[in-house]
């Protein structure tokens, strides 16, 4: 057996699109088949211009799926069945056009309908020239796909790296296969575990049209939810008001949407007793207006005073509820005296560790796609370099698994 048993018996849908790198798909198939995987190719019409279905079906020992109906006898090809059959879907090469359609649900070929019906994790290996890759629309679509929990496979580290040189070229077949093996090797490491994750900002109502909020996008929390779910955990995801573009698609993630700190607290209080861990990533407002005006407030007088009352400190309350065997992880976003502030929050809220990010570090904090963190326990501190939020989530969950 080559490269271990991780892919033995795994069912892989391989999507091929119209790129010159399509010939490399043959090498991906050969390596997958050698490792004992079953491969079903779905190819776009443009993909067939670059490689013939006969070559592909000979390598996979299965007819290639391309059209919605089999041309010979009119049998319907069910994308829904393929979505249920697969253990993973790999789209390699993925052109800018296919990436755009995937990100926006343009289901005009069999590959996109299969992608939209896919219940298994999806891996995408972009292949295009640098200008197309660097175009903001491509970058935005890749970010969108990553926020849906899809895995982007690229040469080098992190597709959101600020340097784009050399990017766009498809990752080598052996590395794509290695990514899959690594994924299946760690997939089950959190099976049977239940994790509560909070994410996003909270909104505290002032009147029917105004609120007190903050700049949190929820991206770090989404990355954490996807990472835990990908490792087999059941995730209770309690999410403040985030952009409607922020969606979860992993079947292990159960999402509860809340608006205020009080609502987030109620949800967490109910869920935490049955959890193994909680990661509190939300940027919770510490105060809310004492009263909410029933009608829209009018501009009167020269100033306006809004009196605020304290919100529950969700982290501190869960810290008090924490039982033996349960773990609790918090975040601290600081602007000054970072380490000592993080240390005092760690103690005050009874966290097992705290993830510190400083607003002084470029690329860290709210609304960015990257983060630079330190993981702090009562007697250790680990500093990490600037990474994508997806990579940062891996580091945090690795640490959680070590507790
Ligand atoms: N947190 C929470 N509920 C709150 C406030 C914060 O659960 N009402 C959690 C956050 O999700 C984060 C951690 O507590 O994991 C740190 O939040 P932060 O607001 O920095 O802590 P505070 O104690 O409110 O400190 P500060 O005085 O800096 O506001």
Coordinates of N, CA and C and ligand atoms in Angstrom, one line a residue, residues 198 261 264 279-287 311-316 329-334 341 345 348-349 351 354, ligand 1:
X198 N -18.8 30.6 20.0 CA -19.6 31.8 19.8 C -18.8 32.7 18.8
X261 N -26.2 40.5 23.5 CA -25.4 39.7 24.5 C -26.3 38.8 25.3
X264 N -27.3 35.8 23.4 CA -26.2 34.9 23.3 C -25.9 34.2 24.6
X279 N -15.4 27.5 22.8 CA -14.5 28.5 22.4 C -15.3 29.8 22.2
X280 N -14.9 30.8 23.0 CA -15.7 32.0 23.0 C -15.0 33.1 22.2
X281 N -15.4 33.1 21.0 CA -14.7 34.0 20.0 C -15.5 35.3 19.7
X282 N -16.8 35.3 20.2 CA -17.6 36.5 19.9 C -17.1 37.7 20.6
X283 N -17.3 38.9 19.9 CA -17.0 40.2 20.5 C -18.3 40.7 21.1
X284 N -18.4 40.4 22.4 CA -19.7 40.6 23.1 C -19.7 42.0 23.7
X285 N -20.8 42.8 23.5 CA -20.8 44.1 24.1 C -20.9 44.0 25.6
X286 N -20.1 44.7 26.3 CA -20.2 44.6 27.8 C -21.3 45.4 28.4
X287 N -21.9 46.4 27.6 CA -23.0 47.2 28.1 C -24.1 47.3 27.0
X311 N -24.0 44.0 30.6 CA -24.5 42.8 30.0 C -23.9 41.6 30.8
X312 N -24.5 40.4 30.7 CA -23.8 39.3 31.4 C -22.5 39.0 30.7
X313 N -21.5 38.7 31.5 CA -20.2 38.2 31.0 C -20.3 36.7 30.7
X314 N -20.6 36.4 29.5 CA -20.9 35.0 29.1 C -19.7 34.1 29.6
X315 N -18.5 34.6 29.2 CA -17.3 33.8 29.5 C -17.1 33.5 31.0
X316 N -17.3 34.6 31.8 CA -17.1 34.4 33.3 C -18.2 33.5 33.8
X329 N -12.2 28.1 26.3 CA -11.2 28.9 25.7 C -11.7 30.2 25.4
X330 N -11.0 31.3 25.7 CA -11.4 32.6 25.4 C -10.5 33.4 24.5
X331 N -10.9 34.5 24.1 CA -10.1 35.4 23.3 C -9.9 36.7 24.0
X332 N -8.8 37.4 23.7 CA -8.6 38.8 24.2 C -8.0 39.6 23.0
X333 N -8.7 40.6 22.7 CA -8.2 41.6 21.7 C -7.8 42.8 22.4
X334 N -6.5 43.1 22.4 CA -6.0 44.2 23.3 C -5.3 45.3 22.4
X341 N -3.0 41.9 30.5 CA -4.5 41.9 30.4 C -5.0 40.5 30.1
X345 N -7.5 38.1 32.4 CA -8.8 37.5 31.9 C -8.8 36.0 32.0
X348 N -9.7 35.4 35.6 CA -11.0 35.9 36.0 C -12.1 35.0 35.4
X349 N -11.9 34.6 34.2 CA -13.0 33.9 33.5 C -12.8 32.4 33.5
X351 N -10.6 30.4 32.1 CA -10.3 29.8 30.8 C -9.1 28.8 31.0
X354 N -6.1 31.2 26.7 CA -6.7 32.4 26.1 C -5.9 32.7 24.8
Ligands
LIG1 N1 -16.8 37.7 26.6 C1 -18.1 37.2 26.9 N2 -19.1 38.0 27.4 C2 -18.9 39.3 27.5 C3 -17.7 39.9 27.3 C4 -16.7 39.1 26.8 O1 -18.2 36.0 26.7 N3 -19.9 40.0 28.0 C5 -15.7 36.9 26.2 C6 -15.2 37.1 24.8 O2 -15.9 36.2 23.8 C7 -13.8 36.7 24.9 C8 -13.4 37.1 26.3 O3 -14.6 37.1 27.0 O4 -13.6 35.3 24.8 C9 -12.7 38.4 26.4 O5 -13.6 39.5 26.1 P1 -13.2 41.0 26.6 O6 -14.4 41.9 26.2 O7 -11.9 41.4 26.1 O8 -13.2 40.9 28.1 P2 -13.6 41.9 29.2 O9 -13.5 41.2 30.5 O10 -14.9 42.4 28.9 O11 -12.4 42.9 29.2 P3 -12.4 44.5 28.8 O12 -12.2 45.1 30.1 O13 -11.1 44.5 28.0 O14 -13.6 44.8 28.0

